[in-house]
Amino acid sequence: MACFVDRLIESKTIAVGCSARDWEEAVRIGGRMMIEAGLIDDRYVQTMISNHREIGPYFIVAPGIAMPHAKPENGVLKTGYALVTLASPVEFGDEENDPVDVLIFAGAANREEHNHEAVPQIAELCDSEKYVHALRNARNNDEAVSVLQEFAAAFEAGEFD
């Protein structure tokens, strides 16, 4: 099974310490990286934003963590991910989990890849205070990559079972 960390590193879709005025700008930062990497088209970004406006903050997955995503048919070109950390957290409208400063974007080409690749790995990452804390404290992309590689090795070794 492919690792979402490997895909992040290969596509160079990691941005640390970004500035965003609000949730929409935060979503656009990650979306732009994914577009530039050839993973999604602009429809996907627009759908994530529209869905948030219509449904609410459905992609807030843990305190301070969002996983912006939409359905594959809304513009996924190939499975890929992006990671954005914010210098200052922003509100997404989720009383329990706001403000958000870590965004893990998922764009899976089909539901099977999403459910088997992204969900288990991202869920473990989000549940790990150690790795989330380390990502929040990463000062640059290289430090974030090191944290993600350490997490991936622990995940592959079954340390979260």
XYZ file of N, CA, C and O in Angstrom:
644
model
N 0.849 -1.180 0.000
C 0.000 0.000 0.000
C 0.895 1.244 0.000
O 1.868 1.313 0.728
N 0.532 2.191 -0.826
C 1.281 3.442 -0.867
C 1.064 4.203 0.434
O 0.029 4.079 1.072
N 2.033 4.980 0.790
C 1.962 5.752 2.022
C 1.688 7.209 1.673
O 2.331 7.761 0.778
N 0.743 7.803 2.373
C 0.436 9.187 2.046
C 1.643 10.087 2.304
O 1.829 11.095 1.624
N 2.517 9.717 3.239
C 3.730 10.494 3.495
C 4.631 10.476 2.257
O 5.147 11.525 1.834
N 4.814 9.304 1.657
C 5.634 9.219 0.446
C 5.059 10.100 -0.655
O 5.795 10.801 -1.347
N 3.748 10.072 -0.797
C 3.112 10.897 -1.833
C 3.307 12.389 -1.544
O 3.511 13.178 -2.454
N 3.217 12.776 -0.274
C 3.445 14.178 0.096
C 4.855 14.622 -0.291
O 5.045 15.691 -0.881
N 5.815 13.807 0.055
C 7.210 14.152 -0.202
C 7.487 14.194 -1.704
O 8.111 15.133 -2.204
N 6.994 13.194 -2.432
C 7.211 13.141 -3.880
C 6.597 14.336 -4.595
O 7.190 14.880 -5.525
N 5.406 14.743 -4.168
C 4.716 15.837 -4.861
C 5.131 17.220 -4.371
O 4.728 18.227 -4.950
N 5.942 17.254 -3.303
C 6.402 18.532 -2.735
C 5.231 19.441 -2.367
O 5.230 20.649 -2.653
N 4.247 18.862 -1.700
C 3.040 19.595 -1.311
C 2.986 19.774 0.204
O 2.006 19.412 0.856
N 4.056 20.312 0.738
C 4.160 20.595 2.169
C 4.525 22.071 2.316
O 5.450 22.556 1.651
N 3.788 22.767 3.159
C 4.082 24.176 3.419
C 3.944 24.436 4.916
O 2.885 24.188 5.494
N 5.001 24.912 5.528
C 5.067 25.119 6.974
C 5.021 26.613 7.296
O 5.670 27.423 6.629
N 4.238 26.954 8.333
C 4.214 28.328 8.829
C 3.548 29.330 7.916
O 3.934 30.493 7.877
N 2.533 28.897 7.197
C 1.819 29.779 6.265
C 0.944 30.776 7.010
O 0.502 30.526 8.126
N 0.669 31.885 6.344
C -0.250 32.890 6.882
C -1.537 32.837 6.085
O -1.513 32.828 4.851
N -2.651 32.785 6.804
C -3.975 32.794 6.174
C -4.889 33.688 6.994
O -4.884 33.621 8.227
N -5.648 34.524 6.322
C -6.591 35.421 7.005
C -7.770 34.659 7.593
O -8.317 35.040 8.615
N -8.181 33.575 6.892
C -9.361 32.832 7.305
C -9.295 31.410 6.754
O -8.325 31.050 6.075
N -10.331 30.618 7.056
C -10.342 29.214 6.642
C -10.279 29.071 5.125
O -9.631 28.172 4.614
N -10.952 29.953 4.408
C -10.979 29.828 2.950
C -9.587 30.030 2.359
O -9.163 29.279 1.479
N -8.862 31.014 2.851
C -7.509 31.227 2.355
C -6.620 30.030 2.706
O -5.785 29.617 1.900
N -6.808 29.451 3.885
C -6.037 28.268 4.279
C -6.305 27.108 3.316
O -5.373 26.407 2.890
N -7.559 26.914 2.955
C -7.918 25.845 2.011
C -7.312 26.130 0.633
O -6.808 25.225 -0.038
N -7.334 27.378 0.235
C -6.768 27.735 -1.078
C -5.247 27.516 -1.129
O -4.709 27.163 -2.178
N -4.550 27.711 -0.018
C -3.095 27.490 0.008
C -2.783 26.035 -0.339
O -1.964 25.742 -1.206
N -3.428 25.111 0.364
C -3.201 23.689 0.084
C -3.700 23.294 -1.291
O -3.053 22.520 -2.000
N -4.851 23.822 -1.672
C -5.402 23.515 -2.986
C -4.485 23.960 -4.114
O -4.261 23.233 -5.092
N -3.906 25.142 -3.958
C -2.994 25.671 -4.985
C -1.775 24.749 -5.141
O -1.336 24.458 -6.259
N -1.235 24.277 -4.016
C -0.086 23.361 -4.104
C -0.471 22.084 -4.847
O 0.298 21.577 -5.658
N -1.660 21.576 -4.556
C -2.107 20.333 -5.205
C -2.345 20.542 -6.704
O -2.050 19.663 -7.511
N -2.872 21.709 -7.070
C -3.055 22.031 -8.491
C -1.701 22.088 -9.179
O -1.504 21.483 -10.242
N -0.753 22.806 -8.579
C 0.590 22.948 -9.166
C 1.296 21.603 -9.299
O 2.110 21.411 -10.209
N 0.980 20.658 -8.417
C 1.592 19.321 -8.478
C 0.859 18.403 -9.453
O 1.264 17.252 -9.641
N -0.220 18.889 -10.060
C -0.970 18.079 -11.021
C -1.866 17.029 -10.388
O -2.238 16.047 -11.034
N -2.230 17.231 -9.121
C -3.047 16.249 -8.405
C -4.544 16.507 -8.565
O -5.342 15.560 -8.575
N -4.919 17.767 -8.634
C -6.323 18.156 -8.719
C -6.452 19.323 -9.693
O -5.447 19.936 -10.075
N -7.697 19.634 -10.067
C -7.924 20.865 -10.813
C -8.679 21.842 -9.916
O -9.028 21.514 -8.775
N -8.914 23.027 -10.411
C -9.520 24.085 -9.609
C -10.912 23.726 -9.105
O -11.332 24.196 -8.047
N -11.630 22.868 -9.832
C -12.970 22.465 -9.373
C -12.922 21.840 -7.987
O -13.833 22.021 -7.189
N -11.873 21.100 -7.703
C -11.749 20.422 -6.413
C -11.663 21.441 -5.280
O -12.330 21.312 -4.259
N -10.859 22.481 -5.479
C -10.726 23.531 -4.472
C -12.071 24.227 -4.284
O -12.521 24.435 -3.152
N -12.721 24.568 -5.396
C -14.012 25.243 -5.319
C -15.042 24.369 -4.600
O -15.846 24.879 -3.816
N -14.997 23.069 -4.840
C -15.945 22.156 -4.184
C -15.690 22.079 -2.684
O -16.635 22.092 -1.887
N -14.419 22.023 -2.269
C -14.121 22.001 -0.836
C -14.683 23.257 -0.166
O -15.297 23.179 0.911
N -14.504 24.392 -0.794
C -14.979 25.655 -0.234
C -16.508 25.698 -0.227
O -17.125 26.039 0.786
N -17.126 25.333 -1.342
C -18.591 25.333 -1.430
C -19.209 24.372 -0.424
O -20.200 24.701 0.233
N -18.619 23.183 -0.304
C -19.147 22.201 0.653
C -19.067 22.730 2.081
O -19.991 22.544 2.869
N -17.974 23.378 2.415
C -17.843 23.941 3.766
C -18.927 24.983 4.009
O -19.544 25.013 5.075
N -19.167 25.823 3.021
C -20.202 26.859 3.163
C -21.592 26.252 3.301
O -22.425 26.749 4.061
N -21.880 25.183 2.540
C -23.210 24.574 2.529
C -23.441 23.599 3.685
O -24.511 23.583 4.281
N -22.435 22.777 3.979
C -22.586 21.702 4.967
C -22.038 22.103 6.331
O -22.482 21.628 7.357
N -21.039 22.959 6.322
C -20.351 23.310 7.553
C -18.978 22.674 7.580
O -18.516 22.116 6.585
N -18.320 22.715 8.724
C -16.929 22.264 8.834
C -16.804 20.734 8.935
O -16.248 20.192 9.883
N -17.303 20.048 7.918
C -17.308 18.579 7.905
C -15.921 17.973 7.914
O -15.745 16.811 8.270
N -14.926 18.730 7.513
C -13.587 18.146 7.413
C -12.677 18.499 8.587
O -11.483 18.267 8.534
N -13.252 19.000 9.678
C -12.467 19.188 10.893
C -12.463 17.832 11.601
O -13.504 17.316 11.980
N -11.276 17.239 11.765
C -11.204 15.854 12.232
C -10.703 15.688 13.664
O -10.846 14.616 14.244
N -10.130 16.740 14.219
C -9.596 16.675 15.583
C -9.332 18.113 16.028
O -9.346 19.028 15.198
N -9.096 18.316 17.319
C -8.794 19.675 17.768
C -7.616 20.279 16.998
O -6.522 19.721 16.969
N -7.884 21.392 16.310
C -6.845 22.092 15.578
C -6.441 21.490 14.254
O -5.512 21.971 13.620
N -7.149 20.432 13.809
C -6.743 19.723 12.588
C -7.915 19.613 11.616
O -9.003 19.156 11.978
N -7.653 20.002 10.366
C -8.645 19.868 9.299
C -8.111 18.929 8.229
O -6.899 18.861 7.996
N -9.013 18.204 7.582
C -8.652 17.356 6.450
C -9.547 17.740 5.270
O -10.499 17.035 4.939
N -9.250 18.881 4.633
C -10.064 19.293 3.490
C -10.024 18.252 2.373
O -8.950 17.752 2.003
N -11.204 17.927 1.882
C -11.327 16.959 0.795
C -12.712 17.090 0.171
O -13.584 17.741 0.734
N -12.874 16.464 -0.969
C -14.161 16.388 -1.655
C -14.196 15.038 -2.368
O -13.265 14.239 -2.238
N -15.252 14.807 -3.111
C -15.372 13.535 -3.838
C -14.419 13.506 -5.027
O -14.132 14.541 -5.630
N -13.943 12.319 -5.380
C -12.987 12.192 -6.490
C -13.483 12.823 -7.792
O -12.698 13.444 -8.521
N -14.762 12.690 -8.068
C -15.304 13.192 -9.335
C -15.341 14.721 -9.416
O -15.654 15.293 -10.454
N -14.970 15.400 -8.338
C -14.968 16.861 -8.326
C -13.621 17.467 -8.710
O -13.359 18.621 -8.386
N -12.770 16.693 -9.380
C -11.550 17.279 -9.905
C -10.241 16.627 -9.508
O -9.174 17.214 -9.700
N -10.283 15.398 -8.970
C -9.031 14.703 -8.669
C -8.440 14.173 -9.976
O -9.122 13.492 -10.732
N -7.189 14.508 -10.228
C -6.499 14.017 -11.414
C -5.681 12.772 -11.095
O -5.582 11.860 -11.906
N -5.076 12.756 -9.894
C -4.390 11.559 -9.403
C -4.285 11.667 -7.890
O -4.247 12.766 -7.332
N -4.266 10.539 -7.228
C -4.244 10.524 -5.772
C -3.040 11.280 -5.239
O -1.915 11.085 -5.699
N -3.318 12.161 -4.278
C -2.248 12.920 -3.661
C -2.739 13.679 -2.453
O -3.941 13.738 -2.179
N -1.796 14.261 -1.743
C -2.083 14.924 -0.481
C -1.278 16.209 -0.378
O -0.322 16.416 -1.117
N -1.667 17.035 0.568
C -0.897 18.237 0.888
C -0.974 18.439 2.393
O -1.943 18.028 3.039
N 0.052 19.070 2.936
C 0.094 19.403 4.356
C 0.422 20.879 4.481
O 1.396 21.356 3.888
N -0.398 21.585 5.248
C -0.179 23.002 5.510
C -0.230 23.205 7.013
O -1.163 22.748 7.670
N 0.788 23.875 7.560
C 0.693 24.334 8.941
C 0.611 25.854 8.891
O 1.220 26.490 8.024
N -0.166 26.399 9.803
C -0.388 27.842 9.835
C 0.387 28.487 10.977
O 0.433 27.946 12.086
N 0.943 29.643 10.704
C 1.656 30.393 11.739
C 0.692 30.829 12.839
O 1.032 30.794 14.020
N -0.517 31.205 12.444
C -1.577 31.576 13.386
C -2.834 30.808 13.007
O -3.242 30.839 11.842
N -3.451 30.116 13.964
C -4.643 29.322 13.659
C -5.804 30.190 13.182
O -5.880 31.379 13.480
N -6.707 29.562 12.427
C -7.910 30.232 11.934
C -9.152 29.447 12.352
O -9.086 28.243 12.609
N -10.272 30.138 12.391
C -11.551 29.539 12.761
C -12.213 28.922 11.528
O -12.258 29.544 10.471
N -12.738 27.708 11.706
C -13.482 27.034 10.648
C -14.965 26.932 10.981
O -15.744 26.467 10.177
N -15.356 27.331 12.194
C -16.756 27.238 12.579
C -17.103 25.945 13.293
O -18.260 25.534 13.316
N -16.115 25.299 13.887
C -16.328 24.075 14.647
C -16.026 24.397 16.116
O -14.859 24.500 16.505
N -17.074 24.561 16.899
C -16.908 24.996 18.292
C -15.969 24.117 19.100
O -15.214 24.601 19.933
N -16.045 22.817 18.879
C -15.245 21.880 19.671
C -13.770 21.844 19.277
O -12.914 21.557 20.108
N -13.478 22.090 17.988
C -12.124 21.845 17.495
C -11.398 23.067 16.943
O -10.254 22.952 16.510
N -12.050 24.223 16.903
C -11.380 25.452 16.469
C -10.459 25.956 17.559
O -10.686 25.666 18.726
N -9.477 26.738 17.193
C -9.033 27.099 15.851
C -8.125 26.015 15.260
O -7.595 25.171 15.980
N -7.950 26.070 13.945
C -7.191 25.065 13.201
C -5.849 25.647 12.767
O -5.785 26.775 12.280
N -4.801 24.846 12.944
C -3.480 25.261 12.477
C -2.751 24.185 11.684
O -1.656 24.404 11.185
N -3.357 23.002 11.542
C -2.793 21.925 10.726
C -3.867 21.464 9.746
O -4.973 21.116 10.158
N -3.541 21.489 8.462
C -4.467 21.035 7.430
C -3.797 19.935 6.628
O -2.675 20.110 6.125
N -4.461 18.800 6.546
C -3.979 17.668 5.761
C -4.992 17.459 4.646
O -6.114 17.021 4.891
N -4.609 17.809 3.436
C -5.507 17.724 2.287
C -5.435 16.337 1.674
O -4.350 15.769 1.536
N -6.593 15.804 1.298
C -6.655 14.494 0.669
C -7.389 14.618 -0.652
O -8.473 15.195 -0.722
N -6.788 14.071 -1.678
C -7.416 14.001 -2.989
C -7.195 12.612 -3.542
O -6.155 12.329 -4.119
N -8.157 11.731 -3.311
C -8.019 10.348 -3.764
C -8.762 10.157 -5.080
O -9.864 10.673 -5.261
N -8.142 9.411 -5.985
C -8.734 9.172 -7.300
C -9.985 8.308 -7.206
O -10.824 8.333 -8.102
N -10.117 7.547 -6.126
C -11.318 6.727 -5.929
C -11.505 6.476 -4.439
O -10.603 6.693 -3.642
N -12.689 6.040 -4.076
C -13.022 5.831 -2.665
C -12.158 4.747 -2.010
O -11.844 4.836 -0.833
N -11.778 3.735 -2.778
C -10.980 2.651 -2.210
C -9.625 3.180 -1.737
O -9.187 2.871 -0.639
N -8.973 3.982 -2.583
C -7.685 4.543 -2.163
C -7.874 5.449 -0.956
O -7.072 5.425 -0.027
N -8.932 6.225 -0.962
C -9.202 7.120 0.161
C -9.399 6.322 1.448
O -8.787 6.611 2.469
N -10.244 5.312 1.392
C -10.583 4.542 2.598
C -9.453 3.640 3.070
O -9.317 3.407 4.264
N -8.642 3.134 2.157
C -7.590 2.192 2.549
C -6.229 2.846 2.753
O -5.413 2.355 3.511
N -5.978 3.945 2.062
C -4.671 4.584 2.171
C -4.724 5.792 3.097
O -4.044 5.856 4.106
N -5.555 6.737 2.750
C -5.553 8.007 3.477
C -6.144 7.891 4.868
O -5.531 8.332 5.841
N -7.323 7.312 4.980
C -8.031 7.338 6.258
C -7.242 6.679 7.392
O -7.031 7.309 8.425
N -6.766 5.443 7.249
C -6.054 4.833 8.381
C -4.777 5.581 8.772
O -4.497 5.775 9.949
N -4.012 6.016 7.778
C -2.745 6.682 8.066
C -2.964 8.076 8.655
O -2.331 8.444 9.647
N -3.862 8.823 8.067
C -4.123 10.174 8.572
C -4.787 10.118 9.943
O -4.485 10.931 10.822
N -5.665 9.151 10.148
C -6.304 9.003 11.466
C -5.259 8.750 12.541
O -5.301 9.360 13.618
N -4.309 7.881 12.271
C -3.251 7.603 13.253
C -2.392 8.840 13.499
O -2.022 9.129 14.638
N -2.076 9.550 12.436
C -1.280 10.764 12.596
C -2.030 11.774 13.472
O -1.467 12.324 14.416
N -3.307 11.983 13.175
C -4.101 12.957 13.934
C -4.275 12.555 15.394
O -4.395 13.412 16.264
N -4.289 11.266 15.653
C -4.443 10.767 17.025
C -3.143 10.810 17.824
O -3.155 10.623 19.033
N -2.033 11.024 17.145
C -0.739 11.006 17.816
C -0.336 12.413 18.252
O 0.094 13.234 17.448
N -0.470 12.664 19.547
C -0.067 13.972 20.070
C 1.407 14.253 19.766
O 1.782 15.387 19.480
N 2.223 13.207 19.835
C 3.661 13.359 19.594
C 3.934 13.933 18.208
O 4.674 14.923 18.071
N 3.346 13.325 17.175
C 3.645 13.753 15.807
C 2.933 15.051 15.442
O 3.491 15.884 14.725
N 1.723 15.253 15.929
C 1.017 16.515 15.663
C 1.778 17.669 16.314
O 1.991 18.720 15.697
N 2.220 17.461 17.541
C 2.996 18.487 18.238
C 4.280 18.798 17.455
O 4.652 19.972 17.278
N 4.946 17.761 16.991
C 6.186 17.954 16.239
C 5.929 18.695 14.922
O 6.719 19.556 14.525
N 4.825 18.395 14.248
C 4.489 19.123 13.015
C 4.211 20.589 13.314
O 4.645 21.476 12.572
N 3.485 20.829 14.397
C 3.183 22.217 14.766
C 4.455 23.004 15.081
O 4.510 24.207 14.873
N 5.465 22.322 15.582
C 6.708 22.983 15.959
C 7.767 22.979 14.861
O 8.837 23.566 15.041
N 7.466 22.325 13.742
C 8.420 22.315 12.632
C 8.625 23.748 12.148
O 7.665 24.494 11.959
N 9.882 24.120 11.970
C 10.196 25.488 11.557
C 10.295 25.642 10.043
O 10.312 26.751 9.526
N 10.397 24.505 9.343
C 10.507 24.563 7.884
C 10.060 23.230 7.291
O 9.774 22.277 8.026
N 10.017 23.178 5.970
C 9.538 21.967 5.297
C 10.420 20.759 5.590
O 9.910 19.649 5.738
N 11.728 20.957 5.669
C 12.627 19.825 5.946
C 12.327 19.198 7.305
O 12.325 17.970 7.438
N 12.066 20.028 8.302
C 11.721 19.486 9.621
C 10.383 18.748 9.564
O 10.232 17.689 10.181
N 9.426 19.273 8.833
C 8.130 18.591 8.692
C 8.311 17.248 7.995
O 7.711 16.250 8.399
N 9.145 17.217 6.962
C 9.410 15.957 6.257
C 10.015 14.939 7.211
O 9.617 13.768 7.222
N 10.949 15.354 8.049
C 11.569 14.434 9.017
C 10.533 13.869 9.980
O 10.538 12.669 10.268
N 9.637 14.723 10.458
C 8.566 14.269 11.364
C 7.684 13.251 10.641
O 7.359 12.190 11.190
N 7.306 13.564 9.416
C 6.435 12.662 8.652
C 7.121 11.337 8.356
O 6.487 10.278 8.420
N 8.399 11.370 8.040
C 9.130 10.123 7.779
C 9.220 9.272 9.041
O 9.085 8.044 8.980
N 9.434 9.911 10.181
C 9.473 9.175 11.443
C 8.100 8.545 11.729
O 8.011 7.389 12.131
N 7.033 9.322 11.496
C 5.685 8.791 11.673
C 5.448 7.605 10.738
O 4.933 6.563 11.157
N 5.802 7.744 9.465
C 5.572 6.672 8.488
C 6.299 5.395 8.895
O 5.749 4.293 8.778
N 7.527 5.530 9.379
C 8.288 4.352 9.825
C 7.596 3.689 11.004
O 7.490 2.457 11.064
N 7.105 4.483 11.945
C 6.394 3.931 13.105
C 5.096 3.265 12.667
O 4.736 2.190 13.165
N 4.398 3.870 11.722
C 3.146 3.298 11.214
C 3.416 1.955 10.528
O 2.732 0.976 10.798
N 4.423 1.927 9.657
C 4.775 0.699 8.946
C 5.238 -0.401 9.900
O 5.024 -1.580 9.655
N 5.860 -0.016 11.019
C 6.354 -0.982 12.000
C 5.232 -1.478 12.905
O 5.460 -2.341 13.762
N 4.033 -0.931 12.714
C 2.887 -1.384 13.512
C 2.843 -0.810 14.910
O 2.183 -1.368 15.792
N 3.536 0.284 15.148
C 3.582 0.852 16.494
C 2.250 1.441 16.960
O 2.106 1.734 18.130
N 1.301 1.604 16.053
C 0.025 2.177 16.423
C -1.074 1.133 16.584
O -2.206 1.456 16.876
N -0.725 -0.137 16.355
C -1.735 -1.221 16.470
C -2.115 -1.494 17.891
O -1.407 -1.305 18.825
